[in-house]
Each structure stands twice: as structure tokens, then as C-alpha cells.
Amino acid sequence: MNYNPQAIEKKWQDFWKKSGFYQAEDVSKKPKSYILIEFPYLSGQGLHVGHARSYLALDAVARKKRMQGFNVLFPIGWDAFGLPAENYAIKTGIHPKETTAKNIVNYRRQLESLGLSFDWSREVNTTDPGYYKWTQWIFLKLFERGLAYQAEIPVNWCPSCKIGLANEEVISGTCERCGAQTEKKLLKQWMLKITAFADRLIDDLKEVNFPETIKSQQINWIGKSYGTEISFKVEEGEELIKVFTTRADTIFGVTAVVLAPENSLLEKLTKAENKEKVDEYIAQAEDKSDFERAKVEKEKTGVFTGSYCINPVNSEKVPVWAGDYVVAGYGGGAVMVVPAHDKRDYDFAKKYNLEINPVIVPELGNIKEDKEIELAFETVKEISRAMDDASIKIWFIGTMAVIPYFGRIFSKPADVDCGVRREDFTKAKNVIENFGYQKIADKDHGKFKTSTYKKENTILEIGTFDEDLGDNLVNFDGAEYRVAAPEILGSFYRVKAEKERREGKNDLERAIFLELISGTEEEAFVDYGILINSGEFNGLSSKEAIEEIAEYLEKKGAGRKTIQYKLRDWVFSRQHYWGEPIPIIHCKKCGQVPVPESDLPVELPYVEKYQPTGTGESPLSAITDWVDVKCPKCQGPAKRETDTMPNWAGSNWYFMRYVDPKNDKALAGKDKLKYWLPVDWYNGGFEHTTLHLLYSRFIYKFLYDIGIAPTLEPYQRRTSHGIVLAEDNRKMSKSFGNVVNPDDVVKEYGADTLRLYEMFMGPFDQAIAWSTNGMKGCYRFLQKVWNIVSESESGRQSSPAVISALHKLIKKIDGDIENTKFNTIIAGFMEFINFCQEKNKEVGQDTIEIFLIILSPFAPHIAEELWQILGRKDSISREKWPEYDPKFIKDEKVDLIIQINGKVRDKIEVRSDISEEEAKAVALSLEKIKNWVLDKEIKKVIFVPGRLINIVV
Ligand code: ANZ
Ligand code: ZN
């Protein structure tokens, strides 16, 4: 008999279903394991091989856990509210309910055809009133506690879908669903106060096992910024402009204040003669999305209001502008502009000819090893402190002024550069050589190398100049010093020109520094450094200055330390039909009245027309006999809320429903929640990191606060799978005609081939292109397994080599499955089968049986069938997972690294279980090592079994 998946797979799927052993037990003495995949968001196209990748891998995990004696919960359900069904209804007139039901039938068929071991008895459907009753209930609880509220806000509006979108649904300024450019529209929206949970959403990440990338994406999305709020009093009037800055250390470099076009102060501050221009500017800014406005690369625009405000640290007059690179909803909707140290401010200043005043110079970084440089550096700080207006760091070596030269501006902080007058060259050379530098190039343009700093290649260049720099002297301690550097000399005349352009502010240091920081690349110096041009704060590091300036401002009543978050409250209403109705009633007398819990669910009424109204109201608003209700409080006439929830609402808590899906008294029973949660392993797409994953953590924390959720975090472990690309390396898409349909693969090669291939295709967390050849390879592998097993002779004993290979394989699977290295597991199976083919006569029945058991989580159909062919009566899925025996994998060879005093000196192949004593003996017997320890006393031996031995002498 040949391997014929079509003949066996359906049979086993029916068998599993009937025997029901994938059902999780509610009460059990077994340890629990809750394995979760993101439930499918239904689409008319059916299951994507990309989703299957996640399901198949976690199915193997679930199956293995069951065999290891765990009570496993591996559930499935349907995320079914949302726009696609509604858009489809608009096109075809078919009710979303019908489309959904049809899609479910198709998905279920597909998932079953893959042999997935879901507990189908716990299926949930977010559009089922019995389910969304609890989605609404959660909303009411949020409302009760002031965490759901209505606000008029500018929302991202999709003109094509005619609905408002959450920030997260706007991708690069376009609608996530249809790709249309989004606009801004002022609408009354329901909001959820996720911001109240911002800190916990960051801090509690410590408690869970998520990949670092996911953690940092969430942390960045929440965007907690420690900073200072600083008040700039307007010159005429009492108004205060409050800016938020993370860089209070740069306050002496402020040369303008820019307000967001939406800032209400603009009206007051704009002078009559500027009004027309400002109004015009505000009007054009309104049409742009936040995304567009905030882009760093975007050309900065703005308009002067005619007003000034006062810098609280030095009482300087600062012009007030409006500019749309300032976002209304962040900080105070105003920024202090520091062109010398902020990229966007720099561009803005360049465009409008604002002053660029440097106040931070780079710190020299890790030069600790060179005492002299350290000393010189300290001197510089001292000078900076001493000289109020010292605007460059100058190193004084002898009579030379050395200006730190950082490669082409700052990139090589170790290099120093200086220039001297030609007649001073010999003197300078001597000084430099005294510092331990060696001359490496001759002529009067000298190049010196130091051997003390970082051992090699710190280059000091001395340029010489002939020009008389007569009056360009720096006064220090009563002596005058010349200042120059070759880099600066080259552009000396440009500097001079710049100097003249700025009448009144023409001190050379400032000009030179400007030249240095702008260089040829023309950019702002945005890093932390040392303060200059900053009065009493000169010489402080940025870090110190941020603290001290904040304190100073606080004392003056002109500032305070604050925290800002990027995270906004979550826009939680949509103006579409196919979503959970928001259970609120609006009464003229009583205001917003929650629907009494006993009246839940508020069911979606059946409508004829799904078209969005385009007015910003949901299609539900047209169904007057649904909308008009009695107020639950005063019994007067009232109206239902007609907005519905976004399609993230149902997925916020679905994993809690799985533990008790039929409960109609609570969203789930307390005991069951306590038993099953948190989810032990949750796998899903990277694209949900800042959406679903963050939202559901928030809702779960809220449910924890009100005593429903039993733990702080819902998911103990999170992993993510890479997407599956088409064979042509593009995204699979109908329009490219490159979609792989799992149905076709199953039909031709069988589910087990698809299962193995989707794990084998590549590292689980990476995007991988489909390969038909790779898939066929998996099919041939299964044929081989089939032939070897079905032709094996009973009663044969396995040879030690075969037994050892088998135990190594078991060990490998145990380790790899925990590390999501599914691809190497399948490779391990293949290797093993090749080995068995070679050792044909040495492979006994015992080995074959265990091999089938460990193969079964990955290719369950063929494993069951062969198990039966071998004469076993019960299902292989009920077998116990075998444990490997260390004594059989003793001969495994590893490369042992041999170190002397922590340095790798040799490597040798040894048995993996080699003891410390043996390893030491082997190491010391090697010629190379012998030489290293010759005549020396061995002080200590550090041994890492199977990895390295370090001999300390
Ligand atoms: C002065 C300054 C100087 C700044 C400097 C940066 C560098 P994060 O980390 O994102 O919180 N900012 C403040 N409010 C803003 C708004 N509503 N729209 C646009 N930009 C705004 O960044 C905070 C920094 O973003 C603030 O610090 C401010 O620019 C700017 F050398 O203030 B900074
Ligand atoms: Zn009322």
C-alpha cells in the first residue's frame, strides 16, 4: 500500500472529533496549559496559509503538551464584526450576518481539514448576541468608572469608507482598510481612557515573557517622555505659553516659540497686521493629517504672529510663530525652538532665517584612559564655567589652543586637531611629543599618533597658518591665546562673512562653533553634551543641566517637571453598522444613561440599507423605531447611541470567554478564569503589537481592577510568526494572482505535508516565501516514513546507534519546540529518517513506534494510520510523550572551548557529558595548552559542561 493522504486524513479527523479528546477539562488534577492563537478575522477569501502557519505550529505545541500530561486549552473562535462584511453587504445587499455565517462554515471546514486539534466545543463568535452582551457589559463597567467618555475631537476620517478611524488604523496617512488618504473631521466620539493605564502597560511588561522587540514597540508606542513644562510669558499681556521640552538644557538657545495652528492662544497673540496671513495658514494646516505634519523630513512651514514672549532664564525677547510641525494634542501644543540642537527646529530656522545659537557642545566621551586629555578636558570645562560667553571648548596645551575636532564633525570623538602659527610649529611639536604622541608625517602640517590613548591611532593633526589672525584671540587668565584649527581655517572667510551677517553677535567663538556644528553637512547637534552660552549653567552636562534648570525654573514659578505620553485615549466609536451597539441612551433630561445590565445585550437591529450616511452618523440612526426609546431613568423620550464599537472590541477579551463560553451570568466563571489564566503561550502577528495586544492588555488590567481577571497580565508568553509571502516574494494577493490556497495543497498533497512544510519553510518569526519545491520535499519525506514503517519487520531490535539517534531527536524536539524552532525539528525528523534508511537492518519496531509518537504532533494523520498498521489499537494521540534517556546520548560530540585566563586558546571535540576532571586532563594533554601553562601554577578551573573549560594560571 502506498502513502495516500486523501484516503486517511478525513477518517482520522472524524475520529478525533467523535472521540472528543481535544476538549479541555474544566476541572482537572492535571497541570493546565493554555495555548492560544489569534482567532481568525473572517474574510470571504477563506483561510490564508499565513494564518495557518501560526495555527499549525501551535497545534503541534498543544498536541505535545497533551501527550505530556497537561490539561490543554487550545480554543478557536471568530472575530466577525467589522468593515469587510459591511462593505460586502453594501456591494451585494447580502446581510453581514449571512456572509458571516457562510464564512464561518468555510473556515471551520478548512481548519478541520488541517487536522487542527482545537476544542471546538468552546467556539466563540464576537457577533453572537450571547457574546457581545459581555462586550457591552465591559463597556458599561468602563463607563461607570469614567473610563469611557464622549468628546468632540478631530478624528481621522476616511472619505471612502465614510467612517472615523483610530490612529492605529491610519497607516502612513491612509486608511488601513481601503488605502484612501484620510482627512480630519471634528466628531463627537466615544473614548476609552487607556492613558490612565499607560504606566502599568509599560511597567508590567517586566512580568511577562515577550520578545524584546514587542516590548520595546509597545513602550515606544506609549511613548513616556520625562520633560519640563516651561512657561514663556508673552511680552504684552499676561498669557503664558506653556511648552513641553525634554531638553531644558537647551533653553539658552531658544530663538523662537512655535504654536500649533490649533492653539487657542494664536487668536490673542496675532497682531492685526499679521492676521490675514496667520488665518490663511491655519486654514491650510487643518487639511493635513497629523502624520503628514509630524514627518521629520517634511518641509517646515510657519508664520510669524507679530508677538514676542520672554525667555524665563535670560529675559530675552523671543518671536512667537505658528507652525504645523507642532502637534496640537501633545504637551501644550507649543514648542520652544532650539535650532542648534533640534533637527526640525533647525530646518525651520534655516527657512525663516531665525537665529541659530549653539548652547551644547559634545562631550569627549570615553577618553578616560588618557590622563592628559582628561586633564585638558577638565580645563575646558573650567574655562566654560569661567567665561560666561565661552562658546567653544578650547583645549590649552602650552600656548596652543586646541579645538576638539571630531572627524567630520563629531563622529570620531577621539581625534583632536589644532592649528598654530608657522613660527610656533616647532614649539607645538615639542609639546605634543611630550604628551606621548609620535610624529607620523613630516612637513609643517604634522600628523601625530598617540600610543597612550586607546593604544593606537589617535591622530592629532597640527596645521600651520600664515595669515595674521591678529585680533582673533581668546583671553584666558589674563593671557591671550590664538585660536585656530585647519578645518576652521579653510572656511575662515565664510565664518567671517557669517560673523558680519550677524551684527552685534560676532564673537569669534560663536562663529567658529557654528561653523563646526553646521560643518558642510549643515545639521543640528542633537546629542547630549556640555553647556556653553548658558550663563551660570555653563560647563554642566546636559543631564545635570536638565535637572538644575528645571529646579531653577520651578523656583521662579516658570516651570515644572512633567511626564508626557504619546499614547492617546482610544477612539472607541465607529459610524458603521456591523459592530456592537454602544449600550448608552441619550436623554435630554438625564444626559448619558447606561442601558441597565438586565437589558443587555442591546441587539443590532436588522437593516435594509448599510450605506454609511456620510454625515458622520451610523446607518443605525435611520432606524427610528430602534433609536427612539424610553429613558431608563426618567421614562421620558430618549434616543439610543447609534455609533458602534470598533472591531477590536470583541477581541479584547475573547480569550477569557473561551474558559467558560456558555455562561450567561457572567463573562466567565471566576473559578474557571482562575484556573486557566493567564494564557501560557499566545502566538499572533507582529502587526498586532500596538493594536490588539496593547488594547487587550489594557482591558484585562481594567477587569483585574474590578475583580474579574485573576492576574495582572493576560498573556504569560507571546511569540510572533513571520508572514508567508508568495513564491514570487511578493505579498500574496488576488490581484497578483499568486495566492496559495491551503485547500489546493491539502487536496493534492494532504494536510500533513502542509503542516510539515509550514513549519519547515524557515525560522518561525521570519517572513518566508512559499516554495512549491520545499513543500514537495516534505511530501517525499512523508512517503519515505510511510515506506520505512509499513515495510518494517516486527521483532527486530534496534542497534545502539539507532537508539542513540532517536534519543537525541527527542531531546532536540523538547528544546526546539520551546524555542519556536519548528523548522529545525522537521529537519531533525528528516535527518533521522535518512539515518534509518542507511541503517536499514538496525531499525527495530521499538524505535519506529517511538518515532511515530514524536512525529504525531506535527503530522498526526499519517502517525495515527501507521500506528494502526503496526497493529496498535488505541489512538496514538493518547500515547505518552517519551522522555529521552541521557545515557543514550552520551556519545554525543561537542566542541569544547579551551581558555587560558579567559582567552580562547584551543578547541577540541569531546563527548558531551565529559566531566570537569576529564576535560581538564584532556586540555592539559594538548601541546598548545601545555605551552601556555608551562611552569605556571593552576589557580582555578572554570568548567561549563559541554561548552568550555577555562584554566586560570
Ligand atoms: C526644545 C528642544 C530642544 C527639544 C532640543 C528637543 C531638542 P518627545 O521625546 O517626543 O517627548 N515637542 C514638544 N511638544 C511638541 C508638540 N506639541 N509638537 C511637536 N513637537 C513637540 O519630544 C519632546 C520634544 O518634542 C520637545 O523637546 C519639543 O522639542 C518637541 F535640542 O524642546 B524639544
Ligand atoms: Zn431621562
Short mmCIF file of C-alpha atoms in Angstrom, two decimals, residues 199-212 215 218-219 678-680 697 700-701 704 711-718:
data_model
loop_
_atom_site.label_atom_id
_atom_site.label_comp_id
_atom_site.label_asym_id
_atom_site.label_seq_id
_atom_site.Cartn_x
_atom_site.Cartn_y
_atom_site.Cartn_z
CA ASP A 199 2.46 53.33 33.29
CA ARG A 200 1.16 49.89 34.14
CA LEU A 201 1.20 48.91 30.49
CA ILE A 202 4.90 49.72 30.49
CA ASP A 203 5.89 48.51 33.95
CA ASP A 204 4.11 45.17 33.88
CA LEU A 205 5.96 44.13 30.77
CA LYS A 206 8.62 43.11 33.27
CA GLU A 207 6.33 40.33 34.40
CA VAL A 208 5.89 38.63 31.05
CA ASN A 209 7.89 36.70 28.53
CA PHE A 210 7.55 38.68 25.31
CA PRO A 211 10.26 39.15 22.70
CA GLU A 212 12.23 42.34 23.34
CA LYS A 215 8.16 45.04 24.43
CA GLN A 218 4.79 48.79 22.98
CA ILE A 219 6.94 51.03 25.14
CA PRO A 678 -3.01 33.71 32.27
CA VAL A 679 -2.66 32.30 28.80
CA ASP A 680 0.55 30.32 28.84
CA ARG A 697 -3.77 44.15 27.98
CA TYR A 700 -7.62 42.95 31.05
CA LYS A 701 -5.98 45.24 33.59
CA TYR A 704 -8.38 42.95 37.08
CA THR A 711 -3.85 38.14 37.23
CA LEU A 712 -2.06 41.37 36.32
CA GLU A 713 -1.27 40.31 32.80
CA PRO A 714 -3.31 38.20 30.38
CA TYR A 715 -0.51 36.55 28.44
CA GLN A 716 2.47 34.94 30.09
CA ARG A 717 4.29 34.39 26.85
CA ARG A 718 3.91 35.96 23.45
#
